[in-house]
Short mmCIF file of C-alpha atoms in Angstrom, two decimals:
data_model
loop_
_atom_site.label_atom_id
_atom_site.label_comp_id
_atom_site.label_asym_id
_atom_site.label_seq_id
_atom_site.Cartn_x
_atom_site.Cartn_y
_atom_site.Cartn_z
CA UNK L 1 37.18 -30.16 -56.61
CA UNK L 2 40.56 -31.92 -56.31
CA UNK L 3 41.22 -35.22 -54.66
CA UNK L 4 41.82 -34.58 -50.72
CA UNK L 5 44.44 -36.49 -49.05
CA UNK L 6 42.02 -38.27 -46.94
CA UNK L 7 38.83 -38.84 -48.59
CA UNK L 8 35.80 -39.38 -46.38
CA UNK L 9 35.21 -43.03 -46.66
CA UNK L 10 31.57 -43.92 -47.07
CA UNK L 11 29.14 -44.15 -44.06
CA UNK L 12 27.33 -47.36 -45.01
CA UNK L 13 25.95 -48.18 -41.70
CA UNK L 14 23.61 -45.12 -41.69
CA UNK L 15 22.45 -46.02 -45.11
CA UNK L 16 21.33 -49.47 -44.16
CA UNK L 17 17.58 -50.24 -44.45
CA UNK L 18 15.60 -49.11 -41.44
CA UNK L 19 14.76 -52.78 -40.21
CA UNK L 20 18.34 -53.90 -40.26
CA UNK L 21 19.61 -50.93 -38.51
CA UNK L 22 16.70 -51.53 -35.94
CA UNK L 23 17.89 -55.08 -35.51
CA UNK L 24 21.55 -54.05 -34.86
CA UNK L 25 20.06 -51.74 -32.15
CA UNK L 26 18.31 -54.39 -30.53
CA UNK L 27 21.38 -56.61 -30.33
CA UNK L 28 22.82 -53.86 -27.97
CA UNK L 29 22.61 -53.43 -24.15
CA UNK L 30 20.39 -50.42 -23.47
CA UNK L 31 23.20 -48.34 -22.47
CA UNK L 32 25.00 -48.78 -25.73
CA UNK L 33 21.80 -48.32 -27.58
CA UNK L 34 21.22 -44.89 -25.98
CA UNK L 35 24.65 -43.71 -26.88
CA UNK L 36 23.71 -44.18 -30.44
CA UNK L 37 21.37 -41.19 -30.04
CA UNK L 38 24.24 -38.88 -30.46
CA UNK L 39 25.74 -40.34 -33.71
CA UNK L 40 23.85 -38.27 -36.18
CA UNK L 41 20.51 -36.78 -37.03
CA UNK L 42 19.76 -40.16 -38.86
CA UNK L 43 20.26 -42.21 -35.49
CA UNK L 44 18.54 -39.71 -33.29
CA UNK L 45 15.71 -41.52 -31.31
CA UNK L 46 16.03 -44.85 -32.89
CA UNK L 47 17.05 -46.30 -29.58
CA UNK L 48 13.71 -45.82 -28.34
CA UNK L 49 12.32 -48.78 -30.09
CA UNK L 50 14.85 -50.85 -28.21
CA UNK L 51 13.35 -49.36 -24.90
CA UNK L 52 9.79 -49.94 -26.16
CA UNK L 53 10.44 -53.63 -27.12
CA UNK L 54 12.39 -54.44 -24.02
CA UNK L 55 10.74 -56.93 -21.61
CA UNK L 56 13.74 -56.70 -19.20
CA UNK L 57 14.58 -53.42 -17.62
CA UNK L 58 17.40 -53.38 -15.24
CA UNK L 59 17.78 -49.88 -13.21
CA UNK L 60 20.71 -51.11 -11.77
CA UNK L 61 24.39 -50.09 -11.00
CA UNK L 62 24.86 -49.03 -14.77
CA UNK L 63 21.88 -46.49 -14.12
CA UNK L 64 22.91 -45.43 -10.68
CA UNK L 65 26.54 -44.52 -11.01
CA UNK L 66 27.18 -41.21 -11.18
CA UNK L 67 23.67 -39.90 -11.07
CA UNK L 68 22.04 -38.00 -8.13
CA UNK L 69 19.00 -39.77 -6.53
CA UNK L 70 16.72 -37.13 -8.20
CA UNK L 71 18.14 -37.71 -11.45
CA UNK L 72 17.85 -41.41 -11.23
CA UNK L 73 14.38 -41.26 -10.17
CA UNK L 74 13.41 -38.87 -13.08
CA UNK L 75 15.29 -41.31 -15.51
CA UNK L 76 13.14 -44.15 -14.21
CA UNK L 77 10.08 -42.29 -14.55
CA UNK L 78 10.64 -41.11 -18.00
CA UNK L 79 11.64 -44.62 -19.27
CA UNK L 80 8.76 -46.25 -17.68
CA UNK L 81 6.50 -43.69 -19.13
CA UNK L 82 8.14 -44.17 -22.43
CA UNK L 83 7.61 -47.81 -22.30
CA UNK L 84 4.10 -47.04 -22.32
CA UNK L 85 1.78 -50.29 -22.63
CA UNK L 86 4.42 -52.49 -23.82
CA UNK L 87 4.74 -55.86 -21.88
CA UNK L 88 7.40 -56.02 -19.19
CA UNK L 89 8.55 -59.57 -17.92
CA UNK L 90 11.18 -58.48 -15.66
CA UNK L 91 12.15 -55.16 -13.72
CA UNK L 92 15.07 -54.45 -11.24
CA UNK L 93 15.42 -51.29 -9.44
CA UNK L 94 18.45 -50.67 -7.08
CA UNK L 95 17.80 -47.42 -5.01
CA UNK L 96 17.51 -46.18 -1.36
CA UNK L 97 14.31 -45.00 0.33
CA UNK L 98 14.89 -41.31 0.20
CA UNK L 99 11.75 -39.77 2.05
CA UNK L 100 10.98 -37.31 -0.80
CA UNK L 101 11.29 -40.06 -3.47
CA UNK L 102 9.06 -42.57 -1.86
CA UNK L 103 6.06 -41.45 -3.86
CA UNK L 104 8.22 -42.19 -7.04
CA UNK L 105 8.90 -45.78 -5.83
CA UNK L 106 5.20 -46.36 -5.18
CA UNK L 107 4.80 -45.28 -8.76
CA UNK L 108 7.25 -47.85 -10.02
CA UNK L 109 5.86 -50.63 -8.08
CA UNK L 110 2.44 -49.55 -9.18
CA UNK L 111 3.65 -49.73 -12.91
CA UNK L 112 5.31 -53.16 -12.46
CA UNK L 113 1.89 -54.55 -11.06
CA UNK L 114 0.07 -53.02 -13.84
CA UNK L 115 2.31 -54.30 -16.48
CA UNK L 116 1.94 -57.80 -14.84
CA UNK L 117 5.75 -58.17 -14.32
CA UNK L 118 7.03 -61.72 -13.50
CA UNK L 119 10.35 -61.08 -12.04
CA UNK L 120 10.59 -58.00 -9.82
CA UNK L 121 13.59 -57.04 -7.85
CA UNK L 122 13.13 -54.09 -5.46
CA UNK L 123 16.53 -53.56 -4.17
CA UNK L 124 16.67 -50.35 -1.70
CA UNK L 125 19.79 -51.56 0.09
CA UNK L 126 21.92 -48.70 -1.26
CA UNK L 127 23.35 -46.74 1.64
CA UNK L 128 26.06 -46.86 4.17
CA UNK L 129 25.70 -49.48 7.07
CA UNK L 130 27.20 -48.89 10.47
CA UNK L 131 29.50 -51.88 10.83
CA UNK L 132 29.15 -52.42 14.53
CA UNK L 133 25.19 -52.29 14.56
CA UNK L 134 24.50 -53.50 11.30
CA UNK L 135 22.19 -50.66 10.91
CA UNK L 136 21.98 -48.00 8.14
CA UNK L 137 23.50 -44.49 9.06
CA UNK L 138 21.01 -42.39 6.92
CA UNK L 139 18.11 -42.69 9.45
CA UNK L 140 15.64 -43.65 6.75
CA UNK L 141 13.15 -46.34 7.48
CA UNK L 142 11.94 -49.30 5.57
CA UNK L 143 10.07 -48.69 2.48
CA UNK L 144 6.40 -49.49 3.03
CA UNK L 145 5.37 -51.56 0.04
CA UNK L 146 2.13 -50.61 -1.65
CA UNK L 147 -0.86 -52.91 -1.72
CA UNK L 148 -0.56 -53.07 -5.45
CA UNK L 149 2.33 -55.31 -5.00
CA UNK L 150 0.40 -57.90 -2.99
CA UNK L 151 -2.40 -58.06 -5.72
CA UNK L 152 0.41 -58.72 -8.58
CA UNK L 153 -0.47 -62.53 -9.12
CA UNK L 154 1.77 -62.38 -12.22
CA UNK L 155 4.95 -62.68 -10.00
CA UNK L 156 7.16 -65.72 -10.26
CA UNK L 157 10.19 -64.31 -8.61
CA UNK L 158 10.28 -61.52 -6.08
CA UNK L 159 13.37 -59.95 -4.42
CA UNK L 160 12.97 -57.12 -1.85
CA UNK L 161 15.60 -55.44 0.04
CA UNK L 162 14.96 -52.93 2.96
CA UNK L 163 11.39 -52.99 2.37
CA UNK L 164 8.33 -53.30 5.18
CA UNK L 165 6.56 -56.40 4.24
CA UNK L 166 3.38 -55.71 6.22
CA UNK L 167 0.74 -57.22 4.03
CA UNK L 168 -2.82 -55.66 3.83
CA UNK L 169 -5.70 -57.38 5.27
CA UNK L 170 -7.10 -58.58 2.08
CA UNK L 171 -4.27 -60.30 0.45
CA UNK L 172 -4.28 -62.44 -2.49
CA UNK L 173 -2.36 -65.31 -2.73
CA UNK L 174 0.94 -65.30 -4.56
CA UNK L 175 -0.32 -67.96 -6.77
CA UNK L 176 2.74 -68.38 -9.08
CA UNK L 177 5.57 -67.18 -6.89
CA UNK L 178 8.44 -69.46 -7.52
CA UNK L 179 11.26 -67.72 -5.80
CA UNK L 180 11.22 -65.27 -2.84
CA UNK L 181 14.31 -63.36 -1.61
CA UNK L 182 13.97 -60.98 1.32
CA UNK L 183 16.84 -59.00 2.64
CA UNK L 184 16.51 -56.48 5.47
CA UNK L 185 12.72 -57.06 5.66
CA UNK L 186 10.72 -56.94 8.78
CA UNK L 187 9.25 -60.54 8.46
CA UNK L 188 8.32 -62.07 11.54
CA UNK L 189 8.08 -65.70 12.53
CA UNK L 190 4.33 -65.66 12.06
CA UNK L 191 4.57 -63.73 8.70
CA UNK L 192 6.95 -66.33 7.47
CA UNK L 193 4.38 -69.18 8.24
CA UNK L 194 1.76 -67.27 6.59
CA UNK L 195 4.02 -66.69 3.45
CA UNK L 196 4.59 -70.39 3.08
CA UNK L 197 0.97 -71.16 2.99
CA UNK L 198 0.18 -68.17 0.71
CA UNK L 199 2.92 -69.17 -1.78
CA UNK L 200 1.67 -72.63 -2.74
CA UNK L 201 4.48 -73.22 -5.52
CA UNK L 202 7.29 -71.55 -3.73
CA UNK L 203 10.44 -73.36 -4.54
CA UNK L 204 13.23 -71.07 -3.47
CA UNK L 205 13.19 -69.02 -0.37
CA UNK L 206 15.95 -66.85 0.97
CA UNK L 207 16.07 -64.48 4.05
CA UNK L 208 18.94 -62.49 4.77
CA UNK L 209 19.38 -59.92 7.56
CA UNK L 210 15.67 -60.39 8.61
CA UNK L 211 16.05 -59.24 12.18
CA UNK L 212 12.70 -60.00 13.46
CA UNK L 213 12.93 -63.87 13.02
CA UNK L 214 13.65 -65.95 16.11
CA UNK L 215 11.95 -69.07 15.90
CA UNK L 216 11.87 -70.23 12.47
CA UNK L 217 9.48 -73.09 11.44
CA UNK L 218 9.77 -73.92 7.74
CA UNK L 219 6.96 -76.41 7.81
CA UNK L 220 3.60 -76.56 5.90
CA UNK L 221 0.47 -78.09 5.09
CA UNK L 222 -0.13 -79.18 2.36
CA UNK L 223 3.30 -80.38 1.52
CA UNK L 224 5.89 -77.85 0.91
CA UNK L 225 7.30 -77.38 -2.47
CA UNK L 226 10.51 -75.80 -1.20
CA UNK L 227 13.57 -76.97 -2.86
CA UNK L 228 16.10 -74.29 -1.78
CA UNK L 229 16.34 -72.48 1.54
CA UNK L 230 18.80 -69.71 2.66
CA UNK L 231 18.94 -68.21 6.10
CA UNK L 232 21.75 -65.75 6.42
CA UNK L 233 22.72 -63.25 9.04
CA UNK L 234 19.41 -63.09 10.69
CA UNK L 235 20.83 -62.39 14.10
CA UNK L 236 17.68 -63.22 16.17
CA UNK L 237 17.39 -66.60 15.04
CA UNK L 238 17.53 -69.03 18.05
CA UNK L 239 15.37 -71.84 16.86
CA UNK L 240 15.19 -73.70 13.74
CA UNK L 241 12.69 -76.32 12.54
CA UNK L 242 12.87 -77.63 9.12
CA UNK L 243 10.34 -79.76 7.60
CA UNK L 244 10.42 -79.73 3.83
CA UNK L 245 10.06 -83.07 2.08
CA UNK L 246 11.47 -81.67 -1.34
CA UNK L 247 14.31 -79.49 0.09
CA UNK L 248 17.45 -80.13 -1.89
CA UNK L 249 19.64 -77.22 -0.77
CA UNK L 250 20.02 -75.63 2.67
CA UNK L 251 22.22 -72.85 3.56
CA UNK L 252 22.40 -71.25 7.26
CA UNK L 253 24.77 -68.61 8.32
CA UNK L 254 24.11 -67.05 11.55
CA UNK L 255 24.37 -67.14 15.23
CA UNK L 256 24.56 -70.42 17.41
CA UNK L 257 20.74 -71.73 17.88
CA UNK L 258 19.51 -73.49 21.11
CA UNK L 259 17.03 -75.71 19.37
CA UNK L 260 17.54 -77.24 15.96
CA UNK L 261 15.57 -79.83 14.45
CA UNK L 262 16.59 -80.67 10.69
CA UNK L 263 14.72 -83.74 10.77
CA UNK L 264 12.45 -83.14 7.70
CA UNK L 265 14.78 -82.70 4.74
CA UNK L 266 14.97 -86.35 3.31
CA UNK L 267 16.00 -85.09 -0.09
CA UNK L 268 18.76 -82.72 0.90
CA UNK L 269 21.69 -82.92 -1.42
CA UNK L 270 23.67 -79.58 -0.46
CA UNK L 271 23.95 -78.18 2.90
CA UNK L 272 26.14 -75.19 4.03
CA UNK L 273 26.37 -74.29 7.79
CA UNK L 274 28.32 -71.24 8.88
CA UNK L 275 27.98 -70.31 12.70
CA UNK L 276 29.29 -67.15 14.30
CA UNK L 277 30.79 -68.64 17.37
CA UNK L 278 29.10 -67.03 20.55
CA UNK L 279 30.46 -66.90 23.81
CA UNK L 280 28.79 -70.15 24.92
CA UNK L 281 29.50 -73.33 22.98
CA UNK L 282 26.40 -74.96 24.81
CA UNK L 283 24.53 -75.87 21.95
CA UNK L 284 25.83 -79.03 20.54
CA UNK L 285 25.15 -79.60 16.90
CA UNK L 286 26.01 -83.21 16.78
CA UNK L 287 22.21 -84.45 16.54
CA UNK L 288 21.48 -81.71 13.87
CA UNK L 289 24.49 -82.75 11.74
CA UNK L 290 23.30 -86.42 12.10
CA UNK L 291 19.99 -85.35 10.54
CA UNK L 292 21.96 -84.21 7.45
CA UNK L 293 23.63 -87.62 6.99
CA UNK L 294 21.93 -87.81 3.55
CA UNK L 295 23.74 -84.85 2.11
CA UNK L 296 26.17 -85.13 -1.07
CA UNK L 297 27.72 -81.88 -0.59
CA UNK L 298 28.50 -80.35 2.82
CA UNK L 299 30.17 -77.11 3.50
CA UNK L 300 31.13 -76.26 7.10
CA UNK L 301 32.87 -73.46 8.83
CA UNK L 302 35.45 -73.93 11.44
CA UNK L 303 32.95 -72.59 13.97
CA UNK L 304 30.35 -74.91 13.10
CA UNK L 305 32.89 -77.86 13.00
CA UNK L 306 33.67 -76.84 16.58
CA UNK L 307 30.10 -76.78 17.74
CA UNK L 308 29.74 -80.36 16.18
CA UNK L 309 32.70 -81.68 17.86
CA UNK L 310 31.66 -80.30 21.06
CA UNK L 311 28.80 -83.03 21.05
CA UNK L 312 29.03 -85.07 24.19
CA UNK L 313 28.42 -88.28 22.39
CA UNK L 314 31.62 -87.73 20.61
CA UNK L 315 33.29 -88.76 23.99
CA UNK L 316 32.20 -92.23 23.23
CA UNK L 317 34.64 -93.95 20.83
CA UNK L 318 32.05 -95.96 19.04
CA UNK L 319 29.35 -93.08 18.15
CA UNK L 320 29.10 -93.16 14.68
CA UNK L 321 26.75 -91.86 12.09
CA UNK L 322 27.42 -92.98 8.54
CA UNK L 323 27.29 -90.40 5.68
CA UNK L 324 26.76 -92.57 2.95
CA UNK L 325 26.33 -89.98 0.10
CA UNK L 326 28.83 -87.46 1.32
CA UNK L 327 31.02 -86.77 -1.93
CA UNK L 328 32.32 -83.44 -1.05
CA UNK L 329 33.25 -81.70 2.19
CA UNK L 330 34.23 -78.12 2.39
CA UNK L 331 35.68 -76.76 5.41
CA UNK L 332 36.29 -72.87 5.57
CA UNK L 333 38.97 -71.76 8.23
CA UNK L 334 40.03 -68.53 9.35
CA UNK L 335 43.48 -70.19 9.53
CA UNK L 336 45.00 -73.47 9.87
CA UNK L 337 45.46 -74.49 13.22
CA UNK L 338 46.02 -77.95 14.87
CA UNK L 339 42.73 -77.55 16.91
CA UNK L 340 40.65 -77.17 13.48
CA UNK L 341 42.45 -80.04 11.75
CA UNK L 342 41.85 -82.15 14.77
CA UNK L 343 38.16 -81.15 14.26
CA UNK L 344 38.10 -82.44 10.84
CA UNK L 345 39.75 -85.55 11.95
CA UNK L 346 37.08 -85.92 14.63
CA UNK L 347 34.40 -85.36 11.94
CA UNK L 348 35.42 -88.20 9.94
CA UNK L 349 35.94 -90.47 12.88
CA UNK L 350 32.37 -90.16 14.15
CA UNK L 351 30.77 -89.45 10.64
CA UNK L 352 32.43 -91.97 8.46
CA UNK L 353 32.15 -91.05 4.57
CA UNK L 354 33.12 -93.96 2.53
CA UNK L 355 32.34 -92.23 -0.72
CA UNK L 356 34.00 -89.00 -0.25
CA UNK L 357 35.81 -87.63 -3.10
CA UNK L 358 36.82 -84.17 -2.42
CA UNK L 359 37.95 -82.39 0.60
CA UNK L 360 38.35 -78.77 0.27
CA UNK L 361 40.02 -76.67 3.07
CA UNK L 362 39.71 -73.00 2.31
CA UNK L 363 41.65 -70.57 4.55
CA UNK L 364 40.83 -67.06 4.18
CA UNK L 365 40.59 -66.36 0.43
CA UNK L 366 42.94 -69.45 -0.49
CA UNK L 367 41.94 -72.77 -1.47
CA UNK L 368 43.53 -75.98 -1.33
CA UNK L 369 42.18 -79.56 -1.86
CA UNK U 1 24.03 -86.34 -59.34
CA UNK U 2 22.92 -83.32 -57.21
CA UNK U 3 20.62 -80.88 -58.92
CA UNK U 4 22.75 -77.60 -60.06
CA UNK U 5 21.40 -73.98 -59.92
CA UNK U 6 23.26 -71.44 -61.92
CA UNK U 7 23.59 -68.07 -60.15
CA UNK U 8 24.76 -65.03 -62.26
CA UNK U 9 26.33 -62.19 -60.36
CA UNK U 10 25.80 -58.45 -61.36
CA UNK U 11 28.87 -58.26 -63.40
CA UNK U 12 27.96 -61.33 -65.33
CA UNK U 13 29.88 -64.23 -63.81
CA UNK U 14 28.22 -67.54 -63.47
CA UNK U 15 28.27 -69.84 -60.57
CA UNK U 16 26.83 -73.38 -60.45
CA UNK U 17 26.07 -74.61 -57.00
CA UNK U 18 24.32 -77.46 -55.69
CA UNK U 19 20.49 -77.19 -55.00
CA UNK U 20 20.59 -77.53 -51.08
CA UNK U 21 23.51 -74.93 -51.19
CA UNK U 22 21.49 -72.36 -53.16
CA UNK U 23 18.23 -73.13 -51.13
CA UNK U 24 20.04 -71.63 -48.15
CA UNK U 25 18.34 -68.53 -49.68
CA UNK U 26 14.61 -68.47 -49.40
CA UNK U 27 14.13 -66.23 -52.39
CA UNK U 28 16.00 -68.74 -54.65
CA UNK U 29 14.15 -71.52 -53.35
CA UNK U 30 10.80 -69.72 -54.26
CA UNK U 31 12.27 -68.79 -57.57
CA UNK U 32 13.50 -72.38 -58.56
CA UNK U 33 10.01 -73.77 -57.59
CA UNK U 34 8.77 -71.79 -60.45
CA UNK U 35 10.78 -74.11 -62.63
CA UNK U 36 13.54 -71.51 -63.41
CA UNK U 37 17.07 -72.83 -62.49
CA UNK U 38 19.25 -69.89 -63.95
CA UNK U 39 18.92 -67.07 -61.63
CA UNK U 40 20.26 -63.58 -62.30
CA UNK U 41 21.17 -61.46 -59.40
CA UNK U 42 22.05 -58.16 -60.78
CA UNK U 43 22.39 -56.41 -57.45
CA UNK U 44 25.00 -58.77 -56.21
CA UNK U 45 28.64 -58.52 -57.27
CA UNK U 46 30.77 -61.78 -57.83
CA UNK U 47 33.09 -61.02 -54.82
CA UNK U 48 30.13 -60.95 -52.41
CA UNK U 49 28.39 -63.94 -54.35
CA UNK U 50 31.37 -65.99 -53.72
CA UNK U 51 31.42 -65.15 -49.96
CA UNK U 52 27.74 -65.81 -49.66
CA UNK U 53 27.89 -69.10 -51.68
CA UNK U 54 30.80 -70.07 -49.26
CA UNK U 55 28.67 -69.53 -46.21
CA UNK U 56 25.66 -71.38 -47.80
CA UNK U 57 27.97 -74.12 -48.68
CA UNK U 58 29.15 -74.56 -45.15
CA UNK U 59 25.88 -74.43 -43.59
CA UNK U 60 24.16 -76.60 -46.13
CA UNK U 61 26.83 -79.37 -45.26
CA UNK U 62 26.09 -79.11 -41.62
CA UNK U 63 22.53 -78.96 -42.04
CA UNK U 64 22.06 -82.02 -44.27
CA UNK U 65 23.91 -84.50 -41.88
CA UNK U 66 21.41 -84.39 -38.99
CA UNK U 67 23.01 -87.56 -37.47
CA UNK U 68 26.02 -85.54 -36.17
CA UNK U 69 24.94 -85.21 -32.47
CA UNK U 70 25.66 -81.52 -32.15
CA UNK U 71 23.28 -80.36 -34.96
CA UNK U 72 20.79 -82.93 -34.36
CA UNK U 73 18.93 -80.53 -32.08
CA UNK U 74 18.97 -78.21 -34.95
CA UNK U 75 17.63 -80.63 -37.49
CA UNK U 76 14.82 -81.66 -35.17
CA UNK U 77 13.93 -78.05 -34.64
CA UNK U 78 13.75 -77.31 -38.45
CA UNK U 79 10.99 -78.49 -40.68
CA UNK U 80 11.68 -80.71 -43.62
CA UNK U 81 12.88 -77.91 -45.71
CA UNK U 82 16.52 -77.79 -46.19
CA UNK U 83 16.77 -74.29 -44.82
CA UNK U 84 17.55 -74.32 -41.11
CA UNK U 85 16.61 -71.42 -39.03
CA UNK U 86 17.93 -72.99 -35.92
CA UNK U 87 18.97 -70.19 -33.66
CA UNK U 88 21.53 -70.01 -32.22
CA UNK U 89 24.07 -72.08 -34.12
CA UNK U 90 24.45 -74.77 -31.76
CA UNK U 91 27.37 -76.44 -33.23
CA UNK U 92 30.65 -75.07 -31.52
CA UNK U 93 32.76 -75.97 -34.60
CA UNK U 94 30.35 -74.19 -36.92
CA UNK U 95 30.28 -71.25 -34.59
CA UNK U 96 33.95 -70.94 -34.84
CA UNK U 97 33.68 -71.18 -38.66
CA UNK U 98 31.26 -68.49 -38.44
CA UNK U 99 33.60 -66.30 -36.30
CA UNK U 100 36.33 -66.33 -38.69
CA UNK U 101 34.07 -65.87 -41.63
CA UNK U 102 33.05 -62.49 -40.26
CA UNK U 103 36.61 -61.35 -39.67
CA UNK U 104 36.11 -58.78 -42.45
CA UNK U 105 36.34 -55.07 -42.65
CA UNK U 106 33.07 -53.09 -42.06
CA UNK U 107 32.44 -52.45 -45.96
CA UNK U 108 32.65 -56.01 -46.89
CA UNK U 109 30.25 -56.90 -43.78
CA UNK U 110 27.64 -54.39 -45.20
CA UNK U 111 28.03 -55.82 -48.82
CA UNK U 112 27.13 -59.19 -47.50
CA UNK U 113 24.40 -58.24 -45.36
CA UNK U 114 22.73 -56.41 -47.89
CA UNK U 115 23.02 -59.38 -50.21
CA UNK U 116 21.88 -61.76 -47.56
CA UNK U 117 18.97 -59.74 -46.82
CA UNK U 118 17.93 -59.60 -50.37
CA UNK U 119 18.52 -63.42 -50.94
CA UNK U 120 16.50 -63.95 -47.39
CA UNK U 121 19.16 -65.92 -45.73
CA UNK U 122 18.20 -65.28 -42.21
CA UNK U 123 21.05 -67.06 -40.32
CA UNK U 124 23.74 -64.83 -42.35
CA UNK U 125 21.86 -61.66 -41.84
CA UNK U 126 21.85 -62.49 -38.00
CA UNK U 127 25.37 -63.25 -38.05
CA UNK U 128 26.48 -60.05 -39.75
CA UNK U 129 24.50 -57.85 -37.53
CA UNK U 130 25.72 -59.42 -34.48
CA UNK U 131 29.07 -58.74 -35.57
CA UNK U 132 28.33 -55.19 -36.36
CA UNK U 133 26.69 -54.74 -32.90
CA UNK U 134 29.74 -56.01 -31.10
CA UNK U 135 31.68 -53.46 -32.77
CA UNK U 136 29.44 -50.92 -31.40
CA UNK U 137 29.02 -52.28 -27.93
CA UNK U 138 30.64 -50.39 -25.14
CA UNK U 139 32.02 -47.52 -27.21
CA UNK U 140 31.19 -43.90 -26.86
CA UNK U 141 29.53 -42.00 -29.64
CA UNK U 142 32.86 -40.35 -31.10
CA UNK U 143 34.54 -43.92 -31.27
CA UNK U 144 31.63 -45.16 -33.05
CA UNK U 145 31.39 -42.36 -35.56
CA UNK U 146 35.06 -42.94 -36.29
CA UNK U 147 34.64 -46.72 -36.85
CA UNK U 148 31.83 -46.29 -39.22
CA UNK U 149 32.63 -42.92 -40.87
CA UNK U 150 29.42 -41.35 -39.58
CA UNK U 151 29.32 -37.51 -39.96
CA UNK U 152 28.19 -35.72 -36.78
CA UNK U 153 25.56 -33.14 -38.11
CA UNK U 154 24.67 -31.87 -34.56
CA UNK U 155 25.66 -28.65 -33.32
CA UNK U 156 27.83 -28.72 -30.09
CA UNK U 157 25.04 -27.41 -28.19
CA UNK U 158 22.46 -29.86 -29.56
CA UNK U 159 24.89 -32.69 -28.86
CA UNK U 160 25.37 -31.40 -25.25
CA UNK U 161 21.49 -31.36 -24.76
CA UNK U 162 21.26 -34.93 -26.01
CA UNK U 163 24.03 -36.07 -23.38
CA UNK U 164 22.13 -34.56 -20.67
CA UNK U 165 18.87 -36.01 -21.70
CA UNK U 166 20.22 -39.59 -20.76
CA UNK U 167 23.38 -38.65 -19.01
CA UNK U 168 23.74 -41.90 -17.18
CA UNK U 169 24.43 -43.83 -20.45
CA UNK U 170 27.41 -41.63 -21.34
CA UNK U 171 29.36 -42.19 -18.18
CA UNK U 172 32.41 -44.05 -18.85
CA UNK U 173 32.19 -48.05 -18.24
#
């Protein structure tokens, strides 16, 4: 056979010893590993080892894109089945509670519990939300979590979105739970109290869009281990009492509250407050803010600032609460206005911050310091 | 005077290297322990051996000066042997050197990884495999085949069936 103009260069990668080829595949993200299935017969099925040895499975946006719900569900079923008895440390699923696929979701939760998963993120928040009411437009209810989840004592991180968190009567303590994120979950004030008791080593808690919360009391006996707390867009919250001796970070974003007690946060370092201004500015936040005077970093939106400055005591010229640790103040404004800037001025007049190093004023998406 | 080891490549060239450089290879360390300090490496060509020695020389130098702060963690992690398996390479200067070192065509990389595998130089094997993996990441099958000269021995029907099996993975990024 004569010389061809372009000789086929040698395929050296396919001739590598098996263990080296496997090592290469293990260095690939699952999506890239699966693509090697097609390369040639030599490569077919090699990626399965990557799946089997994966301790972290993320059925997230990569998976969900361009697949129908039934296809997605079938793929997750198949991959979990292929995963067999291999250990799994972290599992994330991004989906929506389709009525006919609820049993499938039950299976996935059961598998996660059986495999003693440590980090579980069940995000069923996919869907279109009505901008006005804030409800989903698909008419589906929250996904009722199976009892298996509440017996999963291996959990250290749990994130749930659009789930019904009603706990079974004989609920085992989440002994190792370190972080809990609940979004669009039907947790009530009482359930929250119980949770704080039932998660003795909980350090990070975030509650987003939990509509049933009204009077939030983050207090606990014995001493709460909580270090970070975030309450975001929970429209019903009207009362807030935080007594968490180890809390270092606190984020609150939501409506104006009529009663606030921030007295129990002696270790607080970072605070971020963002209030959607209501019709009435009756509530004044002067006292509440004064209770945060130990913070190092403070972030306020202009609505919050306005509430603070509405404090009656501000009338008194000599009203003053020192912020001895404040290093950084960040103020977010919709637009720069004299009124808002006057608020910033008033803030410093009554809350002197002798060690302030940075002042950020963020307007829309711009940032200037 | 540092103890010298003699390495003989497959095409008969001889290379004298310091013991600590040669000991980056676990195999060589074991052989020398049996009191043999001329080591024939019939499966490794001169060209590749030179490159491997260059790598070992660079990494031996870093490993033998544990007082430099960036590699002190590495030294602490390794045992008293002069071979360090600290992963990942923590020293940014060394990492930069490694990244330059692997700017080679695929064929050269495979030569090196096969030699490093034979000589049991774990860090070098890992480095090359990571480099190859980076050249595969994010690419569709056709592009990977082109890169590595892999012949597609599936029929179009077979390939289509495989695509459908895991269709999520074949969507474009």
